[in-house]
Amino acid sequence: MNNQKQQKPTLSGQRFKTRKRDEKERFDPTQFQDCIIQGLTETGTDLEAVAKFLDASGAKLDYRRYAETLFDILVAGGMLAPGGTLADDMMRTDVCVFAAQEDLETMQAFAQVFNKLIRRYKYLEKGFEDEVKKLLLFLKGFSESERNKLAMLTGVLLANGTLNASILNSLYNENLVKEGVSAAFAVKLFKSWINEKDINAVAASLRKVSMDNRLMELFPANKQSVEHFTKYFTEAGLKELSEYVRNQQTIGARKELQKELQEQMSRGDPFKDIILYVKEEMKKNNIPEPVVIGIVWSSVMSTVEWNKKEELVAEQAIKHLKQYSPLLAAFTTQAEVLSEEPILKWYKDAHVAKGKSVFLEQMKKFVEWLKNAEEESESETEEGD
């Protein structure tokens, strides 16, 4: 009798080899490319048919592993070699973005193809974002017409949310900026983006990824000025973008001014030095006096810790303002600090009640005088008419 245990039959062997062979065929990049290109060629330029073909093929082909190959084909017609040139030894198709007509309507239609594909296969989202970042770095390897088509397509995809504005980081590549490719590409991109949405929506998208203050980096360092940016994009038909960047620059300058002012006051710098600094910033950044006095006021108010006892707030405020009155006086030479309307609004309903009752009582006579002056002014106007 044989005491050795008889080995149980196993299903490894041949089945394992078959599975590996099938896997190798399924994951072969050349075979994947051939299948996609053949299918696109058969569908022709009917983009509805292209979208349906891509939808159906996802069940049979490994989109997850070959996302880059798939998107290379849809954009350029074949697999891209480093630098942006098409690989010579590979099949190609004319059913792609680069071979299409160079107009916004065609690019909008192609955007729908990408939208449908990514909605159907959600896992392609990250791969598509990586693809576009790569394509932007390859811009020098494409023709001007191909760059224009890609720019329009990217603008549409940014507008409908398929792409995140962070992909624009690729445009800050030193070589692309130096040769003017980034700025020229940005013109086409922003035109199609703003055409789909508006400048406010574009600004919101840029703010989300902290790129709202980086647009001037599309130019070399020696040309990174508001004047150059404004001239370039206004002449290209993007006046709203120029104005947006100018406003952003102004806002940034005002924030920086207030920050520096608060630091100077905390250090106890002489008023003459502070005044000189503020006047230089006013001139450099074209900040009007009424805006400056608001910045100075906010800075002055932030340098003191206010008493929690409301009956002492008014006395503390007067003492504090007397100390800084020379600074305030230096920037109230040619305009009203506040008009009647905001004062009356504040007195009526815009103040915080806590700690303000004494101050409001002291303001009562002044507010009544303002109301009477306003009524007299309106009467005189009506009589004049």
mmCIF file of C-alpha atoms in Angstrom:
data_model
loop_
_atom_site.group_PDB
_atom_site.id
_atom_site.type_symbol
_atom_site.label_atom_id
_atom_site.label_comp_id
_atom_site.label_asym_id
_atom_site.label_seq_id
_atom_site.Cartn_x
_atom_site.Cartn_y
_atom_site.Cartn_z
ATOM 1 C CA MET A 1 0.000 0.000 0.000
ATOM 2 C CA ASN A 2 1.360 3.358 -0.977
ATOM 3 C CA ASN A 3 1.470 5.650 2.110
ATOM 4 C CA GLN A 4 2.279 8.746 0.090
ATOM 5 C CA LYS A 5 -0.628 11.128 -0.287
ATOM 6 C CA GLN A 6 -1.856 11.377 -3.823
ATOM 7 C CA GLN A 7 -1.533 14.928 -5.149
ATOM 8 C CA LYS A 8 -4.791 16.587 -6.018
ATOM 9 C CA PRO A 9 -5.230 17.732 -9.609
ATOM 10 C CA THR A 10 -4.453 21.409 -10.181
ATOM 11 C CA LEU A 11 -5.719 23.884 -12.761
ATOM 12 C CA SER A 12 -2.468 25.849 -12.973
ATOM 13 C CA GLY A 13 -0.352 24.578 -15.903
ATOM 14 C CA GLN A 14 -1.889 25.181 -19.294
ATOM 15 C CA ARG A 15 -4.635 27.490 -18.086
ATOM 16 C CA PHE A 16 -2.079 29.791 -16.498
ATOM 17 C CA LYS A 17 -0.140 30.006 -19.763
ATOM 18 C CA THR A 18 -3.282 30.774 -21.716
ATOM 19 C CA ARG A 19 -4.221 33.546 -19.329
ATOM 20 C CA LYS A 20 -0.761 35.122 -19.635
ATOM 21 C CA ARG A 21 -0.874 34.896 -23.420
ATOM 22 C CA ASP A 22 -4.328 36.494 -23.564
ATOM 23 C CA GLU A 23 -3.165 39.199 -21.171
ATOM 24 C CA LYS A 24 -0.111 39.952 -23.304
ATOM 25 C CA GLU A 25 -2.218 40.309 -26.436
ATOM 26 C CA ARG A 26 -4.779 42.456 -24.691
ATOM 27 C CA PHE A 27 -2.175 44.802 -23.197
ATOM 28 C CA ASP A 28 -0.033 45.136 -26.308
ATOM 29 C CA PRO A 29 0.276 48.886 -27.138
ATOM 30 C CA THR A 30 0.645 48.352 -30.876
ATOM 31 C CA GLN A 31 -2.473 46.218 -31.024
ATOM 32 C CA PHE A 32 -4.360 48.786 -28.924
ATOM 33 C CA GLN A 33 -3.322 51.583 -31.262
ATOM 34 C CA ASP A 34 -4.224 49.607 -34.378
ATOM 35 C CA CYS A 35 -7.693 48.860 -33.009
ATOM 36 C CA ILE A 36 -8.394 52.515 -32.170
ATOM 37 C CA ILE A 37 -7.015 53.892 -35.448
ATOM 38 C CA GLN A 38 -8.859 51.309 -37.528
ATOM 39 C CA GLY A 39 -12.122 52.086 -35.738
ATOM 40 C CA LEU A 40 -11.697 55.853 -36.138
ATOM 41 C CA THR A 41 -10.865 55.478 -39.816
ATOM 42 C CA GLU A 42 -14.030 53.435 -40.344
ATOM 43 C CA THR A 43 -16.246 55.982 -38.554
ATOM 44 C CA GLY A 44 -14.849 58.846 -40.630
ATOM 45 C CA THR A 45 -15.344 62.488 -39.615
ATOM 46 C CA ASP A 46 -18.809 61.929 -38.120
ATOM 47 C CA LEU A 47 -18.001 62.867 -34.517
ATOM 48 C CA GLU A 48 -21.247 61.372 -33.206
ATOM 49 C CA ALA A 49 -20.146 58.032 -34.665
ATOM 50 C CA VAL A 50 -16.665 58.568 -33.200
ATOM 51 C CA ALA A 51 -18.140 59.090 -29.725
ATOM 52 C CA LYS A 52 -20.240 55.914 -30.026
ATOM 53 C CA PHE A 53 -17.242 53.893 -31.233
ATOM 54 C CA LEU A 54 -15.117 55.083 -28.294
ATOM 55 C CA ASP A 55 -17.915 54.334 -25.854
ATOM 56 C CA ALA A 56 -18.295 50.766 -27.119
ATOM 57 C CA SER A 57 -14.549 50.106 -27.392
ATOM 58 C CA GLY A 58 -13.989 50.836 -23.710
ATOM 59 C CA ALA A 59 -15.629 47.536 -22.845
ATOM 60 C CA LYS A 60 -13.149 45.583 -25.014
ATOM 61 C CA LEU A 61 -9.922 47.615 -24.864
ATOM 62 C CA ASP A 62 -7.882 48.617 -21.829
ATOM 63 C CA TYR A 63 -8.416 52.377 -21.686
ATOM 64 C CA ARG A 64 -7.086 52.504 -18.146
ATOM 65 C CA ARG A 65 -3.606 51.257 -19.092
ATOM 66 C CA TYR A 66 -3.378 52.987 -22.460
ATOM 67 C CA ALA A 67 -4.998 56.360 -21.702
ATOM 68 C CA GLU A 68 -1.971 58.263 -23.026
ATOM 69 C CA THR A 69 -1.993 56.332 -26.309
ATOM 70 C CA LEU A 70 -5.738 56.856 -26.684
ATOM 71 C CA PHE A 71 -5.527 60.615 -26.173
ATOM 72 C CA ASP A 72 -2.424 60.961 -28.367
ATOM 73 C CA ILE A 73 -4.401 59.397 -31.220
ATOM 74 C CA LEU A 74 -7.518 61.518 -30.662
ATOM 75 C CA VAL A 75 -5.475 64.743 -30.611
ATOM 76 C CA ALA A 76 -2.579 64.098 -33.007
ATOM 77 C CA GLY A 77 -3.686 61.081 -35.051
ATOM 78 C CA GLY A 78 -1.030 58.703 -33.682
ATOM 79 C CA MET A 79 1.389 58.090 -30.838
ATOM 80 C CA LEU A 80 3.595 61.075 -30.017
ATOM 81 C CA ALA A 81 7.341 60.776 -29.550
ATOM 82 C CA PRO A 82 9.113 63.023 -26.983
ATOM 83 C CA GLY A 83 8.984 66.628 -28.187
ATOM 84 C CA GLY A 84 5.643 66.289 -29.950
ATOM 85 C CA THR A 85 6.499 64.588 -33.248
ATOM 86 C CA LEU A 86 4.480 61.618 -34.502
ATOM 87 C CA ALA A 87 6.247 58.271 -34.330
ATOM 88 C CA ASP A 88 7.234 57.297 -37.917
ATOM 89 C CA ASP A 89 6.758 53.548 -37.573
ATOM 90 C CA MET A 90 3.180 53.708 -36.302
ATOM 91 C CA MET A 91 -0.246 53.840 -37.962
ATOM 92 C CA ARG A 92 -1.967 57.209 -38.192
ATOM 93 C CA THR A 93 -5.476 58.544 -38.683
ATOM 94 C CA ASP A 94 -6.877 61.833 -39.967
ATOM 95 C CA VAL A 95 -9.819 61.571 -37.572
ATOM 96 C CA CYS A 96 -8.201 63.736 -34.895
ATOM 97 C CA VAL A 97 -8.043 67.307 -33.590
ATOM 98 C CA PHE A 98 -4.881 68.250 -35.495
ATOM 99 C CA ALA A 99 -6.325 67.155 -38.861
ATOM 100 C CA ALA A 100 -9.676 68.898 -38.337
ATOM 101 C CA GLN A 101 -10.762 72.337 -39.508
ATOM 102 C CA GLU A 102 -9.275 75.259 -37.606
ATOM 103 C CA ASP A 103 -12.407 76.889 -36.233
ATOM 104 C CA LEU A 104 -14.133 77.146 -32.874
ATOM 105 C CA GLU A 105 -17.272 75.244 -33.924
ATOM 106 C CA THR A 106 -15.215 72.178 -34.893
ATOM 107 C CA MET A 107 -13.264 72.313 -31.637
ATOM 108 C CA GLN A 108 -16.521 72.574 -29.678
ATOM 109 C CA ALA A 109 -17.668 69.373 -31.387
ATOM 110 C CA PHE A 110 -14.414 67.602 -30.522
ATOM 111 C CA ALA A 111 -14.767 68.813 -26.922
ATOM 112 C CA GLN A 112 -18.062 66.916 -26.768
ATOM 113 C CA VAL A 113 -16.273 63.731 -27.849
ATOM 114 C CA PHE A 114 -13.850 64.071 -24.923
ATOM 115 C CA ASN A 115 -16.667 65.013 -22.532
ATOM 116 C CA LYS A 116 -18.732 61.933 -23.400
ATOM 117 C CA LEU A 117 -15.731 59.629 -23.204
ATOM 118 C CA ILE A 118 -14.628 60.894 -19.783
ATOM 119 C CA ARG A 119 -18.175 60.894 -18.386
ATOM 120 C CA ARG A 120 -18.533 57.281 -19.502
ATOM 121 C CA TYR A 121 -15.121 56.206 -18.185
ATOM 122 C CA LYS A 122 -14.540 58.413 -15.160
ATOM 123 C CA TYR A 123 -11.117 56.913 -14.463
ATOM 124 C CA LEU A 124 -9.822 58.643 -17.619
ATOM 125 C CA GLU A 125 -10.123 62.070 -15.971
ATOM 126 C CA LYS A 126 -6.627 62.090 -14.435
ATOM 127 C CA GLY A 127 -5.050 60.576 -17.562
ATOM 128 C CA PHE A 128 -6.611 63.271 -19.745
ATOM 129 C CA GLU A 129 -5.375 66.038 -17.458
ATOM 130 C CA ASP A 130 -1.849 64.588 -17.609
ATOM 131 C CA GLU A 131 -2.142 64.337 -21.408
ATOM 132 C CA VAL A 132 -3.036 68.017 -21.812
ATOM 133 C CA LYS A 133 -0.186 69.072 -19.508
ATOM 134 C CA LYS A 134 2.171 67.043 -21.707
ATOM 135 C CA LEU A 135 0.730 68.468 -24.933
ATOM 136 C CA LEU A 136 1.279 72.021 -23.665
ATOM 137 C CA LEU A 137 4.929 71.223 -22.983
ATOM 138 C CA PHE A 138 5.186 69.878 -26.571
ATOM 139 C CA LEU A 139 3.802 73.064 -28.179
ATOM 140 C CA LYS A 140 7.032 73.910 -29.987
ATOM 141 C CA GLY A 141 6.839 70.560 -31.786
ATOM 142 C CA PHE A 142 3.434 71.397 -33.305
ATOM 143 C CA SER A 143 2.596 73.642 -36.242
ATOM 144 C CA GLU A 144 0.949 77.031 -35.643
ATOM 145 C CA SER A 145 -2.367 75.659 -36.889
ATOM 146 C CA GLU A 146 -2.134 72.642 -34.567
ATOM 147 C CA ARG A 147 -1.355 74.928 -31.632
ATOM 148 C CA ASN A 148 -4.346 77.108 -32.474
ATOM 149 C CA LYS A 149 -6.695 74.105 -32.560
ATOM 150 C CA LEU A 150 -5.342 72.773 -29.283
ATOM 151 C CA ALA A 151 -5.709 76.212 -27.682
ATOM 152 C CA MET A 152 -9.343 76.550 -28.756
ATOM 153 C CA LEU A 153 -10.127 72.999 -27.621
ATOM 154 C CA THR A 154 -8.446 73.568 -24.250
ATOM 155 C CA GLY A 155 -10.400 76.800 -23.726
ATOM 156 C CA VAL A 156 -13.711 75.026 -24.342
ATOM 157 C CA LEU A 157 -12.762 72.136 -22.028
ATOM 158 C CA LEU A 158 -11.764 74.597 -19.290
ATOM 159 C CA ALA A 159 -15.082 76.377 -19.683
ATOM 160 C CA ASN A 160 -17.195 73.243 -19.327
ATOM 161 C CA GLY A 161 -15.195 71.917 -16.394
ATOM 162 C CA THR A 162 -13.640 68.890 -18.100
ATOM 163 C CA LEU A 163 -10.204 70.374 -17.362
ATOM 164 C CA ASN A 164 -8.901 72.155 -14.276
ATOM 165 C CA ALA A 165 -7.109 75.491 -14.715
ATOM 166 C CA SER A 166 -4.024 74.037 -13.006
ATOM 167 C CA ILE A 167 -3.032 72.538 -16.394
ATOM 168 C CA LEU A 168 -1.974 76.070 -17.402
ATOM 169 C CA ASN A 169 1.125 75.654 -15.238
ATOM 170 C CA SER A 170 2.711 73.949 -18.252
ATOM 171 C CA LEU A 171 2.615 77.275 -20.123
ATOM 172 C CA TYR A 172 5.126 78.740 -17.670
ATOM 173 C CA ASN A 173 7.837 76.515 -19.108
ATOM 174 C CA GLU A 174 10.901 78.741 -19.565
ATOM 175 C CA ASN A 175 11.503 77.892 -23.240
ATOM 176 C CA LEU A 176 7.858 78.342 -24.224
ATOM 177 C CA VAL A 177 7.726 81.717 -22.467
ATOM 178 C CA LYS A 178 11.039 82.918 -23.895
ATOM 179 C CA GLU A 179 10.031 82.217 -27.508
ATOM 180 C CA GLY A 180 6.590 83.799 -27.181
ATOM 181 C CA VAL A 181 4.751 80.500 -27.659
ATOM 182 C CA SER A 182 2.996 80.666 -24.276
ATOM 183 C CA ALA A 183 1.537 84.152 -24.791
ATOM 184 C CA ALA A 184 0.346 83.409 -28.351
ATOM 185 C CA PHE A 185 -1.259 80.150 -27.208
ATOM 186 C CA ALA A 186 -2.909 81.931 -24.255
ATOM 187 C CA VAL A 187 -4.594 84.419 -26.612
ATOM 188 C CA LYS A 188 -6.455 81.658 -28.504
ATOM 189 C CA LEU A 189 -7.175 79.746 -25.317
ATOM 190 C CA PHE A 190 -8.663 82.692 -23.394
ATOM 191 C CA LYS A 191 -10.702 83.801 -26.406
ATOM 192 C CA SER A 192 -12.483 80.446 -26.611
ATOM 193 C CA TRP A 193 -12.775 80.191 -22.808
ATOM 194 C CA ILE A 194 -14.349 83.647 -22.455
ATOM 195 C CA ASN A 195 -16.549 82.960 -25.493
ATOM 196 C CA GLU A 196 -18.016 79.932 -23.685
ATOM 197 C CA LYS A 197 -18.356 81.657 -20.300
ATOM 198 C CA ASP A 198 -17.307 85.214 -19.338
ATOM 199 C CA ILE A 199 -14.363 86.913 -17.656
ATOM 200 C CA ASN A 200 -15.898 86.505 -14.185
ATOM 201 C CA ALA A 201 -16.178 82.722 -14.580
ATOM 202 C CA VAL A 202 -12.619 82.582 -15.942
ATOM 203 C CA ALA A 203 -11.359 84.653 -13.000
ATOM 204 C CA ALA A 204 -13.114 82.359 -10.510
ATOM 205 C CA SER A 205 -11.474 79.286 -12.058
ATOM 206 C CA LEU A 206 -8.051 80.936 -11.934
ATOM 207 C CA ARG A 207 -8.523 81.955 -8.289
ATOM 208 C CA LYS A 208 -9.371 78.380 -7.272
ATOM 209 C CA VAL A 209 -5.910 77.218 -8.317
ATOM 210 C CA SER A 210 -4.076 80.406 -7.203
ATOM 211 C CA MET A 211 -3.237 81.433 -10.766
ATOM 212 C CA ASP A 212 -5.097 84.737 -10.842
ATOM 213 C CA ASN A 213 -1.895 86.653 -10.013
ATOM 214 C CA ARG A 214 0.450 84.688 -12.293
ATOM 215 C CA LEU A 215 -0.750 85.611 -15.776
ATOM 216 C CA MET A 216 2.070 88.095 -16.365
ATOM 217 C CA GLU A 217 4.474 85.137 -16.117
ATOM 218 C CA LEU A 218 3.373 84.260 -19.667
ATOM 219 C CA PHE A 219 6.011 86.834 -20.663
ATOM 220 C CA PRO A 220 9.782 86.893 -20.019
ATOM 221 C CA ALA A 221 10.910 88.678 -16.831
ATOM 222 C CA ASN A 222 11.873 91.878 -18.697
ATOM 223 C CA LYS A 223 8.325 92.157 -20.092
ATOM 224 C CA GLN A 224 6.348 91.301 -16.972
ATOM 225 C CA SER A 225 4.593 94.631 -16.550
ATOM 226 C CA VAL A 226 0.933 95.594 -16.517
ATOM 227 C CA GLU A 227 1.574 97.969 -19.411
ATOM 228 C CA HIS A 228 3.059 95.261 -21.652
ATOM 229 C CA PHE A 229 0.393 92.704 -20.718
ATOM 230 C CA THR A 230 -2.417 95.178 -21.308
ATOM 231 C CA LYS A 231 -1.064 96.282 -24.696
ATOM 232 C CA TYR A 232 -0.467 92.704 -25.920
ATOM 233 C CA PHE A 233 -3.844 91.254 -24.963
ATOM 234 C CA THR A 234 -5.883 94.363 -25.806
ATOM 235 C CA GLU A 235 -4.428 94.397 -29.318
ATOM 236 C CA ALA A 236 -5.286 90.687 -29.568
ATOM 237 C CA GLY A 237 -8.951 91.469 -28.798
ATOM 238 C CA LEU A 238 -8.943 90.517 -25.113
ATOM 239 C CA LYS A 239 -9.544 93.866 -23.443
ATOM 240 C CA GLU A 240 -11.544 92.252 -20.615
ATOM 241 C CA LEU A 241 -8.574 90.044 -19.697
ATOM 242 C CA SER A 242 -6.263 93.075 -19.760
ATOM 243 C CA GLU A 243 -8.563 94.981 -17.409
ATOM 244 C CA TYR A 244 -8.837 91.978 -15.112
ATOM 245 C CA VAL A 245 -5.051 91.697 -14.778
ATOM 246 C CA ARG A 246 -4.748 95.447 -14.201
ATOM 247 C CA ASN A 247 -7.349 95.255 -11.428
ATOM 248 C CA GLN A 248 -5.615 92.250 -9.879
ATOM 249 C CA GLN A 249 -2.327 94.122 -9.879
ATOM 250 C CA THR A 250 -3.978 97.123 -8.224
ATOM 251 C CA ILE A 251 -5.611 94.947 -5.558
ATOM 252 C CA GLY A 252 -2.298 93.239 -4.887
ATOM 253 C CA ALA A 253 -0.505 96.584 -4.578
ATOM 254 C CA ARG A 254 -3.128 97.856 -2.117
ATOM 255 C CA LYS A 255 -2.848 94.744 0.045
ATOM 256 C CA GLU A 256 0.926 95.038 0.052
ATOM 257 C CA LEU A 257 0.691 98.742 0.966
ATOM 258 C CA GLN A 258 -1.590 98.027 3.928
ATOM 259 C CA LYS A 259 0.636 95.182 5.141
ATOM 260 C CA GLU A 260 3.762 97.353 4.989
ATOM 261 C CA LEU A 261 1.964 100.293 6.650
ATOM 262 C CA GLN A 262 0.912 98.142 9.592
ATOM 263 C CA GLU A 263 4.481 96.902 10.019
ATOM 264 C CA GLN A 264 5.868 100.466 9.907
ATOM 265 C CA MET A 265 3.359 101.645 12.507
ATOM 266 C CA SER A 266 4.099 98.650 14.752
ATOM 267 C CA ARG A 267 7.817 99.515 14.584
ATOM 268 C CA GLY A 268 7.050 103.146 15.401
ATOM 269 C CA ASP A 269 8.663 104.510 12.228
ATOM 270 C CA PRO A 270 8.664 108.351 11.926
ATOM 271 C CA PHE A 271 5.577 109.748 10.200
ATOM 272 C CA LYS A 272 7.703 111.554 7.602
ATOM 273 C CA ASP A 273 9.181 108.208 6.481
ATOM 274 C CA ILE A 274 5.755 106.557 6.358
ATOM 275 C CA ILE A 275 4.267 109.444 4.366
ATOM 276 C CA LEU A 276 7.153 109.371 1.886
ATOM 277 C CA TYR A 277 6.742 105.599 1.393
ATOM 278 C CA VAL A 278 2.960 105.859 0.866
ATOM 279 C CA LYS A 279 3.284 108.690 -1.653
ATOM 280 C CA GLU A 280 5.830 106.704 -3.657
ATOM 281 C CA GLU A 281 3.465 103.694 -3.721
ATOM 282 C CA MET A 282 0.553 105.936 -4.756
ATOM 283 C CA LYS A 283 2.532 107.200 -7.726
ATOM 284 C CA LYS A 284 3.991 103.821 -8.728
ATOM 285 C CA ASN A 285 0.670 101.940 -8.609
ATOM 286 C CA ASN A 286 -1.656 104.814 -9.539
ATOM 287 C CA ILE A 287 -3.650 104.554 -6.292
ATOM 288 C CA PRO A 288 -6.051 107.508 -5.785
ATOM 289 C CA GLU A 289 -6.057 109.490 -2.549
ATOM 290 C CA PRO A 290 -9.563 108.400 -1.349
ATOM 291 C CA VAL A 291 -8.406 104.767 -1.587
ATOM 292 C CA VAL A 292 -5.170 105.533 0.255
ATOM 293 C CA ILE A 293 -6.954 107.238 3.142
ATOM 294 C CA GLY A 294 -9.085 104.103 3.541
ATOM 295 C CA ILE A 295 -5.925 101.979 3.671
ATOM 296 C CA VAL A 296 -4.312 104.343 6.179
ATOM 297 C CA TRP A 297 -7.460 104.350 8.325
ATOM 298 C CA SER A 298 -7.624 100.528 8.373
ATOM 299 C CA SER A 299 -3.956 100.341 9.258
ATOM 300 C CA VAL A 300 -4.345 102.883 12.082
ATOM 301 C CA MET A 301 -7.362 101.033 13.481
ATOM 302 C CA SER A 302 -5.528 97.697 13.428
ATOM 303 C CA THR A 303 -2.624 98.925 15.565
ATOM 304 C CA VAL A 304 -4.635 99.183 18.791
ATOM 305 C CA GLU A 305 -6.433 96.645 20.964
ATOM 306 C CA TRP A 306 -9.823 98.174 21.633
ATOM 307 C CA ASN A 307 -11.231 98.306 25.151
ATOM 308 C CA LYS A 308 -14.049 95.861 25.839
ATOM 309 C CA LYS A 309 -15.910 98.482 27.906
ATOM 310 C CA GLU A 310 -17.994 100.407 25.406
ATOM 311 C CA GLU A 311 -18.075 103.594 27.483
ATOM 312 C CA LEU A 312 -14.285 103.821 27.128
ATOM 313 C CA VAL A 313 -14.115 103.152 23.384
ATOM 314 C CA ALA A 314 -14.920 106.718 22.293
ATOM 315 C CA GLU A 315 -12.255 108.231 24.570
ATOM 316 C CA GLN A 316 -9.727 105.645 23.417
ATOM 317 C CA ALA A 317 -10.561 106.282 19.752
ATOM 318 C CA ILE A 318 -10.110 110.063 20.077
ATOM 319 C CA LYS A 319 -6.776 109.646 21.833
ATOM 320 C CA HIS A 320 -5.584 107.145 19.229
ATOM 321 C CA LEU A 321 -6.678 109.265 16.252
ATOM 322 C CA LYS A 322 -5.022 112.388 17.669
ATOM 323 C CA GLN A 323 -1.746 110.479 17.685
ATOM 324 C CA TYR A 324 -2.087 109.580 14.015
ATOM 325 C CA SER A 325 -3.815 112.768 12.815
ATOM 326 C CA PRO A 326 -0.678 114.076 10.998
ATOM 327 C CA LEU A 327 -0.615 110.850 8.973
ATOM 328 C CA LEU A 328 -4.314 111.066 8.133
ATOM 329 C CA ALA A 329 -4.041 114.762 7.277
ATOM 330 C CA ALA A 330 -1.237 114.098 4.775
ATOM 331 C CA PHE A 331 -3.626 112.168 2.513
ATOM 332 C CA THR A 332 -6.803 114.242 2.731
ATOM 333 C CA THR A 333 -5.704 117.184 0.623
ATOM 334 C CA GLN A 334 -8.024 117.058 -2.390
ATOM 335 C CA ALA A 335 -11.043 114.795 -1.803
ATOM 336 C CA GLU A 336 -13.769 113.801 0.625
ATOM 337 C CA VAL A 337 -12.857 110.842 2.785
ATOM 338 C CA LEU A 338 -16.485 109.732 2.995
ATOM 339 C CA SER A 339 -19.587 110.931 1.209
ATOM 340 C CA GLU A 340 -22.895 111.522 2.989
ATOM 341 C CA GLU A 341 -24.487 108.291 1.780
ATOM 342 C CA PRO A 342 -22.169 105.767 3.491
ATOM 343 C CA ILE A 343 -22.161 107.788 6.744
ATOM 344 C CA LEU A 344 -25.959 107.815 6.891
ATOM 345 C CA LYS A 345 -26.136 104.142 5.951
ATOM 346 C CA TRP A 346 -23.634 103.237 8.677
ATOM 347 C CA TYR A 347 -25.549 105.268 11.269
ATOM 348 C CA LYS A 348 -28.858 103.663 10.339
ATOM 349 C CA ASP A 349 -28.098 99.973 9.927
ATOM 350 C CA ALA A 350 -24.520 99.060 8.955
ATOM 351 C CA HIS A 351 -22.779 99.310 12.304
ATOM 352 C CA VAL A 352 -22.202 96.583 14.897
ATOM 353 C CA ALA A 353 -24.324 97.518 17.906
ATOM 354 C CA LYS A 354 -21.939 96.209 20.567
ATOM 355 C CA GLY A 355 -19.631 98.918 21.885
ATOM 356 C CA LYS A 356 -21.028 101.627 19.620
ATOM 357 C CA SER A 357 -23.923 103.148 21.609
ATOM 358 C CA VAL A 358 -21.844 105.974 23.066
ATOM 359 C CA PHE A 359 -20.245 106.756 19.707
ATOM 360 C CA LEU A 360 -23.618 106.762 17.951
ATOM 361 C CA GLU A 361 -25.023 109.197 20.499
ATOM 362 C CA GLN A 362 -22.079 111.512 19.931
ATOM 363 C CA MET A 363 -22.636 111.307 16.165
ATOM 364 C CA LYS A 364 -26.338 112.156 16.430
ATOM 365 C CA LYS A 365 -26.044 115.947 15.917
ATOM 366 C CA PHE A 366 -23.607 115.493 13.019
ATOM 367 C CA VAL A 367 -25.913 113.007 11.278
ATOM 368 C CA GLU A 368 -28.913 115.340 11.713
ATOM 369 C CA TRP A 369 -26.892 118.149 10.151
ATOM 370 C CA LEU A 370 -26.013 115.898 7.215
ATOM 371 C CA LYS A 371 -29.669 114.970 6.671
ATOM 372 C CA ASN A 372 -30.731 118.626 6.719
ATOM 373 C CA ALA A 373 -27.936 119.587 4.332
ATOM 374 C CA GLU A 374 -28.984 116.782 1.984
ATOM 375 C CA GLU A 375 -32.638 117.869 2.053
ATOM 376 C CA GLU A 376 -31.673 121.517 1.389
ATOM 377 C CA SER A 377 -29.489 120.423 -1.533
ATOM 378 C CA GLU A 378 -32.367 118.421 -3.047
ATOM 379 C CA SER A 379 -34.760 121.399 -2.655
ATOM 380 C CA GLU A 380 -32.326 123.733 -4.393
ATOM 381 C CA THR A 381 -31.966 121.258 -7.258
ATOM 382 C CA GLU A 382 -35.729 120.986 -7.710
ATOM 383 C CA GLU A 383 -36.131 124.807 -7.702
ATOM 384 C CA GLY A 384 -33.370 125.121 -10.284
ATOM 385 C CA ASP A 385 -35.197 122.664 -12.561
#
